[in-house]
Coordinates of N, CA and C in Angstrom, one line a residue:
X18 N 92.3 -3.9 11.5 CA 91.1 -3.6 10.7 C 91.3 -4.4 9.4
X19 N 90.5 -5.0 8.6 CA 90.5 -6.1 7.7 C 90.5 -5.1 6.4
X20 N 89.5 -3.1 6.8 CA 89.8 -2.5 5.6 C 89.7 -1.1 5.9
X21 N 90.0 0.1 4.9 CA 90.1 1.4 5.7 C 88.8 1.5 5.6
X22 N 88.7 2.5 6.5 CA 87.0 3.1 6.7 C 87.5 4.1 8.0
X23 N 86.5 4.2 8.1 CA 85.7 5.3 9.5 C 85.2 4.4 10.8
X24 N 85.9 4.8 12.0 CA 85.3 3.9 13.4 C 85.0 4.9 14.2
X25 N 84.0 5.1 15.0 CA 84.1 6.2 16.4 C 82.7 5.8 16.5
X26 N 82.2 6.9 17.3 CA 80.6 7.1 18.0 C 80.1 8.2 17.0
X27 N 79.0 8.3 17.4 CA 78.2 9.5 16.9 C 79.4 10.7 16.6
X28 N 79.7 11.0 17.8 CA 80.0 12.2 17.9 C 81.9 12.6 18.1
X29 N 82.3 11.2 17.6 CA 83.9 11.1 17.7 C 84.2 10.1 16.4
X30 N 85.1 10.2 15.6 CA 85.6 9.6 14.3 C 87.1 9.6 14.5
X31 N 87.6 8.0 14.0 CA 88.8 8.3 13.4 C 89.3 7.2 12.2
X32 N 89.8 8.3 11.4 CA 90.2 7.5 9.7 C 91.2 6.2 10.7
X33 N 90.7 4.7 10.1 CA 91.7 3.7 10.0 C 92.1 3.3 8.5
X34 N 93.3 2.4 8.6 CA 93.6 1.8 7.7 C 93.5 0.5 7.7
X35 N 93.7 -0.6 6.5 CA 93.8 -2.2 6.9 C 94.5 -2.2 7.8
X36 N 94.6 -3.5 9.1 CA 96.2 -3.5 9.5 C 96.0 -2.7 11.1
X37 N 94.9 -1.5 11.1 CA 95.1 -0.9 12.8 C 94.5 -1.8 13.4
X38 N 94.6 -1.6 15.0 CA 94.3 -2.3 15.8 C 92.8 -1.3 16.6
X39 N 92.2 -1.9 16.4 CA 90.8 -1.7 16.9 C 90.5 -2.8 18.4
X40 N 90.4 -2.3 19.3 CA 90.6 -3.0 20.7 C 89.4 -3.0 21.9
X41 N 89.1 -3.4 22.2 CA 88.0 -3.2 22.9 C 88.3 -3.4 24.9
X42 N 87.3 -2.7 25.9 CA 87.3 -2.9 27.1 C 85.9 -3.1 27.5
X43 N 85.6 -4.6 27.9 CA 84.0 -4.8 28.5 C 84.0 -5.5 29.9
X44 N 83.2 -4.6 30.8 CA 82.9 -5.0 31.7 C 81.6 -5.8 31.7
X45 N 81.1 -6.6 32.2 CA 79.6 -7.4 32.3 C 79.4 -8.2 33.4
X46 N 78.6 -8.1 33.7 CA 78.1 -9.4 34.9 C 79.1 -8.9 36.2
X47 N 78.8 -7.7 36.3 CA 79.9 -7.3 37.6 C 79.2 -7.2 38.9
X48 N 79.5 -7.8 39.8 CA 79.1 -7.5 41.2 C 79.2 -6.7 41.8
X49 N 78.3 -5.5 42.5 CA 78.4 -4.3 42.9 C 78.6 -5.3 44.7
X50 N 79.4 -4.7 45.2 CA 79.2 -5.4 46.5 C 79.8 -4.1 47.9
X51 N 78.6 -4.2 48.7 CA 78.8 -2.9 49.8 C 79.5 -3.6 51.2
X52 N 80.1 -2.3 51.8 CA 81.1 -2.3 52.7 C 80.6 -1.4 53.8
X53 N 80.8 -2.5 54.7 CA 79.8 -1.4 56.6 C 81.1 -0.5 56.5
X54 N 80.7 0.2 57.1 CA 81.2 1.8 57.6 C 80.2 2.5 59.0
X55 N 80.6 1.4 60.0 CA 79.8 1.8 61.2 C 78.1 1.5 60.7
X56 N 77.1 1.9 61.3 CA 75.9 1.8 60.9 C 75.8 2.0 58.8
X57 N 76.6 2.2 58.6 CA 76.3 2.6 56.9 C 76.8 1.8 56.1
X58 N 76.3 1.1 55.6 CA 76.6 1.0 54.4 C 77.3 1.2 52.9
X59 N 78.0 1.5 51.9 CA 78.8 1.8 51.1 C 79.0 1.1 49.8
X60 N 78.7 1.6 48.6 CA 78.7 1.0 47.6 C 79.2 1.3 46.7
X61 N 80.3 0.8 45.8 CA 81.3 1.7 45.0 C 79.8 2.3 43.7
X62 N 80.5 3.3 43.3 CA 79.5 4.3 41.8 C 80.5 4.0 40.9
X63 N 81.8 3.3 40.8 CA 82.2 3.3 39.6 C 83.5 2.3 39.8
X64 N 84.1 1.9 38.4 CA 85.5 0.9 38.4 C 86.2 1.7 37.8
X65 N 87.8 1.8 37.9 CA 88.6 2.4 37.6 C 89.6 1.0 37.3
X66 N 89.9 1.2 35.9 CA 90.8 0.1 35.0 C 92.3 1.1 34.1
X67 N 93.6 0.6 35.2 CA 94.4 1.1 34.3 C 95.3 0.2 33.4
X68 N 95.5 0.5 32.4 CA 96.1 0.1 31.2 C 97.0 0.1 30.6
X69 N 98.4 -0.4 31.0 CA 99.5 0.3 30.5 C 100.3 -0.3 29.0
X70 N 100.4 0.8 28.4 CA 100.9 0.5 27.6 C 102.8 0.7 27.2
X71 N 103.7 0.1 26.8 CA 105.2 0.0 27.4 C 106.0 0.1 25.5
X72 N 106.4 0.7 25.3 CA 106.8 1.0 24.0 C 108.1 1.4 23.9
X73 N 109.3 1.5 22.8 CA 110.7 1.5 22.4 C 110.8 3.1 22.6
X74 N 109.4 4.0 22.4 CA 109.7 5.2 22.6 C 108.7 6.3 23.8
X75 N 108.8 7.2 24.1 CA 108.2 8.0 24.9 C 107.1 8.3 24.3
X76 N 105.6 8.0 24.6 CA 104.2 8.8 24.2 C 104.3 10.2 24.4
X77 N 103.6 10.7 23.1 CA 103.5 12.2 23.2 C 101.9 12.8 22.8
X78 N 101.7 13.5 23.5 CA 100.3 14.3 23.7 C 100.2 15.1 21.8
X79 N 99.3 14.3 21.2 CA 99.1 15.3 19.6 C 98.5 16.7 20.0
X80 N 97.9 16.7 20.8 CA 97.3 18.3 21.0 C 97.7 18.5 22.3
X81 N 98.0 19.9 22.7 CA 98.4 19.8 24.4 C 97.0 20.0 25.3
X82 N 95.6 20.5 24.3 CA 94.6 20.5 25.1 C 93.6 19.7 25.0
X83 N 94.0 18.5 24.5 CA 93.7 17.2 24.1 C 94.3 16.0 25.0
X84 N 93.3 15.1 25.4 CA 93.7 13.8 26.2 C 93.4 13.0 25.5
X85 N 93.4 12.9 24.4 CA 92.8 11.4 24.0 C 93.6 11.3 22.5
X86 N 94.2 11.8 22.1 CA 95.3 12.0 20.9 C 96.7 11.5 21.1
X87 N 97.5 10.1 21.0 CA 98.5 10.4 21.5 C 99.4 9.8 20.3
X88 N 100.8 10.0 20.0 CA 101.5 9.3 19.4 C 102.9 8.4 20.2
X89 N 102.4 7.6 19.8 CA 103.0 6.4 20.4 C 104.5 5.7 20.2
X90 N 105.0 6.5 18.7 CA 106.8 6.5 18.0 C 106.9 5.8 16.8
X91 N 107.5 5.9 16.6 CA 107.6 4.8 14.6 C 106.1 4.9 14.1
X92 N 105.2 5.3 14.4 CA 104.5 6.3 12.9 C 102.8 6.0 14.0
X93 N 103.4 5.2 15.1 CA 101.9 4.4 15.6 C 101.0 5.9 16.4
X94 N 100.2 6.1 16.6 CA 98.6 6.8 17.3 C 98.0 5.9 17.9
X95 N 97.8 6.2 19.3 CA 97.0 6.0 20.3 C 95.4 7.1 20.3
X96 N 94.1 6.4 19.4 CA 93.1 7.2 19.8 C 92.1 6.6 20.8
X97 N 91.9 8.3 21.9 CA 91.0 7.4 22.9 C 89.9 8.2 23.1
X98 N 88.6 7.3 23.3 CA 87.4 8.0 23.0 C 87.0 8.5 24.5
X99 N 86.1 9.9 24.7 CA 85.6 10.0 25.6 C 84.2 9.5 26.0
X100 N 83.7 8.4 25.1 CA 82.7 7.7 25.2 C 82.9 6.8 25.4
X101 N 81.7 5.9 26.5 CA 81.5 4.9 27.1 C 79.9 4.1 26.9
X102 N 80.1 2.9 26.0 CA 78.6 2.6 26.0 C 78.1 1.5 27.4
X103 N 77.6 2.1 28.0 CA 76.5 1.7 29.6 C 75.6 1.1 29.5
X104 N 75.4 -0.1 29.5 CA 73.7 -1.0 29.4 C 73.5 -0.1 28.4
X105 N 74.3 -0.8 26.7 CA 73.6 -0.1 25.7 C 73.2 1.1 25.3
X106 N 73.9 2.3 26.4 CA 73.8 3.5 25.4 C 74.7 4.6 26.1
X107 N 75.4 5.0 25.0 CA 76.6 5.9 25.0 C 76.0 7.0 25.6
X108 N 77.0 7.5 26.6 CA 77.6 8.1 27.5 C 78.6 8.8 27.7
X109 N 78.9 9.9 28.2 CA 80.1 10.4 28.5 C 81.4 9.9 29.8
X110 N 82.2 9.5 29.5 CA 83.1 9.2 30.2 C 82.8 9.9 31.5
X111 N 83.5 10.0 33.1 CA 83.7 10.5 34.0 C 84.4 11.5 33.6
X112 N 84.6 13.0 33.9 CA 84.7 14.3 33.6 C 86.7 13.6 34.1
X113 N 87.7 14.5 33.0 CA 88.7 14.2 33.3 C 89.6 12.6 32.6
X114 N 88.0 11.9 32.4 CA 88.8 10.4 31.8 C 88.4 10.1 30.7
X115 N 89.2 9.0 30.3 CA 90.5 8.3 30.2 C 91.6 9.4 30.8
X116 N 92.2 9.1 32.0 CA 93.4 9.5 32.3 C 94.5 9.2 31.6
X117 N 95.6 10.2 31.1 CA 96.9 9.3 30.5 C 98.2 9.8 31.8
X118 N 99.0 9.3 32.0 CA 100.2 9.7 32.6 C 101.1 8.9 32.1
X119 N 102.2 9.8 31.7 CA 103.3 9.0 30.7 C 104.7 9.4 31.5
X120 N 105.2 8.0 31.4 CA 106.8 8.5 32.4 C 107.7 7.1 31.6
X121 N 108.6 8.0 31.0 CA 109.5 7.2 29.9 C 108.6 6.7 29.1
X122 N 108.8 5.1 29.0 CA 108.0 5.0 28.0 C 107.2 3.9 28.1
X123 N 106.9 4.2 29.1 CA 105.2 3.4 29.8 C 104.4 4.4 29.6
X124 N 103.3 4.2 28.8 CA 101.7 5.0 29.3 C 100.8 4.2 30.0
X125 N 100.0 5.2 30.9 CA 99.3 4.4 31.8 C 98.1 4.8 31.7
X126 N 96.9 4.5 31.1 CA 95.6 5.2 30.7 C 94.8 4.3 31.7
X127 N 93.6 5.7 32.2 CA 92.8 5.3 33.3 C 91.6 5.6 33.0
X128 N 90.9 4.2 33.0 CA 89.4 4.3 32.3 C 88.6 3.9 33.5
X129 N 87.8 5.2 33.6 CA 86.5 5.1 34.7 C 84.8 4.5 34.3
X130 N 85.0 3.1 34.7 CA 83.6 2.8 34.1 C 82.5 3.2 35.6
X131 N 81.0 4.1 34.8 CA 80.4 4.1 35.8 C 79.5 2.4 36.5
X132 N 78.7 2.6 37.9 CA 77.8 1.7 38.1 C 76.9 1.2 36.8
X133 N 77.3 -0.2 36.5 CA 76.2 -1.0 35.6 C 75.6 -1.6 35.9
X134 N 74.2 -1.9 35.1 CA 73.1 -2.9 35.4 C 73.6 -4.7 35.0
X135 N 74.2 -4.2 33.5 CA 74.6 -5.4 32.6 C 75.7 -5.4 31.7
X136 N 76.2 -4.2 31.4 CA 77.6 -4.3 30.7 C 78.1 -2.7 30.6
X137 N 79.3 -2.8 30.2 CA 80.1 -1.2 29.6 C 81.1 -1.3 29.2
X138 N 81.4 -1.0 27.6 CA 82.1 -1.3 26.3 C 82.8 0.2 26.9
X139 N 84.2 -0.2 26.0 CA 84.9 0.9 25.7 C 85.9 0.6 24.6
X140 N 86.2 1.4 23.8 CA 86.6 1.2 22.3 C 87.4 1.9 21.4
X141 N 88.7 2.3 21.9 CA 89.9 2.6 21.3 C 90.3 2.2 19.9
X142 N 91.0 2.9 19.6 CA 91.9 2.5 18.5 C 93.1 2.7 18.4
X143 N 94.0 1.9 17.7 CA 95.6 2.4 17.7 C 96.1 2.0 16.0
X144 N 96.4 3.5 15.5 CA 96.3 3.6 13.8 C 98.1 3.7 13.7
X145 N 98.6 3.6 12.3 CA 99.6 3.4 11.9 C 100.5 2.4 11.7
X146 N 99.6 1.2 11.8 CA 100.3 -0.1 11.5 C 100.1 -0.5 10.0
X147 N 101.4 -0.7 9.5 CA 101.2 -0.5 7.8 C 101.2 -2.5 7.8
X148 N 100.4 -2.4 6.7 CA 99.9 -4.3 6.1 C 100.0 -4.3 4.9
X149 N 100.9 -5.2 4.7 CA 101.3 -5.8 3.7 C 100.0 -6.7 2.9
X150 N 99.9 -6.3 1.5 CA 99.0 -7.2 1.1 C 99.2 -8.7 1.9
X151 N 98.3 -9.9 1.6 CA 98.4 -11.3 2.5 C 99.0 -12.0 0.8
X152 N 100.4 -12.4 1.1 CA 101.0 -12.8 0.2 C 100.6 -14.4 -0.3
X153 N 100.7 -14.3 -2.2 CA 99.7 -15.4 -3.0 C 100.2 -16.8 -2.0
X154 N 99.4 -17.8 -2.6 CA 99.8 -19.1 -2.1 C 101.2 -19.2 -2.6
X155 N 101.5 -20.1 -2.3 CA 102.9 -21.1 -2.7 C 102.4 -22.6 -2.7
X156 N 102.0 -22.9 -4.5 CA 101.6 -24.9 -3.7 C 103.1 -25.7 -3.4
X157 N 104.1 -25.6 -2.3 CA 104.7 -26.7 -2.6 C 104.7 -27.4 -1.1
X158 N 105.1 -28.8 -1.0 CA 105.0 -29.1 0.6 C 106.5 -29.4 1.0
X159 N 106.6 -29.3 2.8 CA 107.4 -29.2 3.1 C 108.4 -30.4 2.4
X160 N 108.1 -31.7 2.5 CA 108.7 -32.8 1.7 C 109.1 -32.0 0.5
X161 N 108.6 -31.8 -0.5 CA 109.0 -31.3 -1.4 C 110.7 -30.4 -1.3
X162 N 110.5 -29.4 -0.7 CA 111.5 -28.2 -0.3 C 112.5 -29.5 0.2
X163 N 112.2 -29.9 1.4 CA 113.3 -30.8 1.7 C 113.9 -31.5 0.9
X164 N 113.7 -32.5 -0.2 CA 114.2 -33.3 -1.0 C 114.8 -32.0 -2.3
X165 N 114.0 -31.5 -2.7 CA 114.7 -30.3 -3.7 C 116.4 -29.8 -3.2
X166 N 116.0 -29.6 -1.7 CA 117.4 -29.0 -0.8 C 118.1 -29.8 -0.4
X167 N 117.5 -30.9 -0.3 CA 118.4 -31.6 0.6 C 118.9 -31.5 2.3
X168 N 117.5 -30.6 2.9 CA 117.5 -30.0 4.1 C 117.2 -30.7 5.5
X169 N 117.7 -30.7 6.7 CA 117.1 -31.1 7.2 C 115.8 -30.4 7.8
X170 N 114.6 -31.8 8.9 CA 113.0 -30.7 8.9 C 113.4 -29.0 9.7
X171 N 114.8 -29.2 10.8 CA 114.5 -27.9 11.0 C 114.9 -26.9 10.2
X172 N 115.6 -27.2 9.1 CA 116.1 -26.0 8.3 C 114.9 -25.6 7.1
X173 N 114.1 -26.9 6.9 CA 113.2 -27.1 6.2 C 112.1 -25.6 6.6
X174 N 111.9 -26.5 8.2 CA 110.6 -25.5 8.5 C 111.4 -23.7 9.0
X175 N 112.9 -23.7 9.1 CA 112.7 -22.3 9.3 C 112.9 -21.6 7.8
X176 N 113.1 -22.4 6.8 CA 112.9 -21.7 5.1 C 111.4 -21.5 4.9
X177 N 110.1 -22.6 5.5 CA 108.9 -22.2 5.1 C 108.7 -21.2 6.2
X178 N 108.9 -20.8 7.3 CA 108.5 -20.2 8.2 C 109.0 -18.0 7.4
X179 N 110.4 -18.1 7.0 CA 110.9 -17.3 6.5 C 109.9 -16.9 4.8
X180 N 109.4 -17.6 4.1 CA 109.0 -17.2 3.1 C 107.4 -17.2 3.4
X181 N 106.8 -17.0 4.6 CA 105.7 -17.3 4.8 C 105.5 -15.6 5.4
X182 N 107.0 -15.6 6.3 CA 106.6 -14.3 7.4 C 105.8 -13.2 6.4
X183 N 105.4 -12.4 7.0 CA 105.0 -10.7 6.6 C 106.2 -10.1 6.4
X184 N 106.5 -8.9 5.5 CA 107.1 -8.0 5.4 C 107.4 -7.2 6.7
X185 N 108.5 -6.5 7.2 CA 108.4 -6.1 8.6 C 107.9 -4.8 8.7
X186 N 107.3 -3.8 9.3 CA 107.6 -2.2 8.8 C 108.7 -1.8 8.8
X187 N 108.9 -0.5 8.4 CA 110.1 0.0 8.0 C 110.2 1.4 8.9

């Protein structure tokens, strides 16, 4: 996110800060395509998309009667909405979804999109990533550093590379 504010739907909110990851899932232009079944016909009513996410620590459920709250270890949150926008207008998820199933420290979230005409957004967030202000310029050029130091270009570019990086979290 570029600044803090408020992201969700009508009827779901969650506080971000600069720095979270706001992430999106769209389906569009999807081919519905049917399958004989003896004289019948068959046509799927929905897509099922899982998503795994693989982290240093175990996901844990923030509320236990809650699926869509999770913390994810070193300070991060996984929020997942029960809305889905369908050709343009929000919707309730399939009863039960986003599925989560967490074993070590893989989560595997299961998003049921229904039958579309022309598209279906879906739109998470994942809060707790701390940002470092974007640090001032520096005018100097690599030539410069190098002749000051006396370096060669690779030691050159891994001193601009190091005083350029971001601060790490903590």
């Amino acid at each position: 996110m570029a600044t803090d504010g408020l992201v969700g739907t009508p009827s779901e909110t969650w506080a971000v800060k600069r720095g979270d990851l706001k992430w999106n899932i769209q389906l569009s232009s999807w081919t519905w395509c049917g399958c004989s079944k003896g004289k019948d016909t068959e046509e799927g009513a929905f897509v099922d998309l899982d998503v795994t996410i693989k982290g240093s620590l175990a996901a844990e459920r923030k509320n236990s009667s809650s699926n869509s709250s999770f913390g994810l270890g070193g300070g991060l949150s996984l929020e997942l909405s029960r809305q889905v926008l369908v050709d343009k207008k929000l919707q309730a998820m399939s009863a039960g979804f986003p599925k989560v199933a967490i074993q070590g420290t893989a989560t595997t979230l299961t998003f049921r999109f229904p039958r579309i005409t022309n598209s279906a957004l879906y739109d998470p967030v994942i809060t707790g990533f701390v940002s470092a202000p974007a640090p001032a310029p520096v005018p100097v050029s690599a030539s410069d550093v190098r002749k000051s130091h006396g370096m060669s270009w690779a030691s050159t570019l891994a001193s601009l590379a190091a005083a350029l990086a971001v601060p790490s979290r903590s």
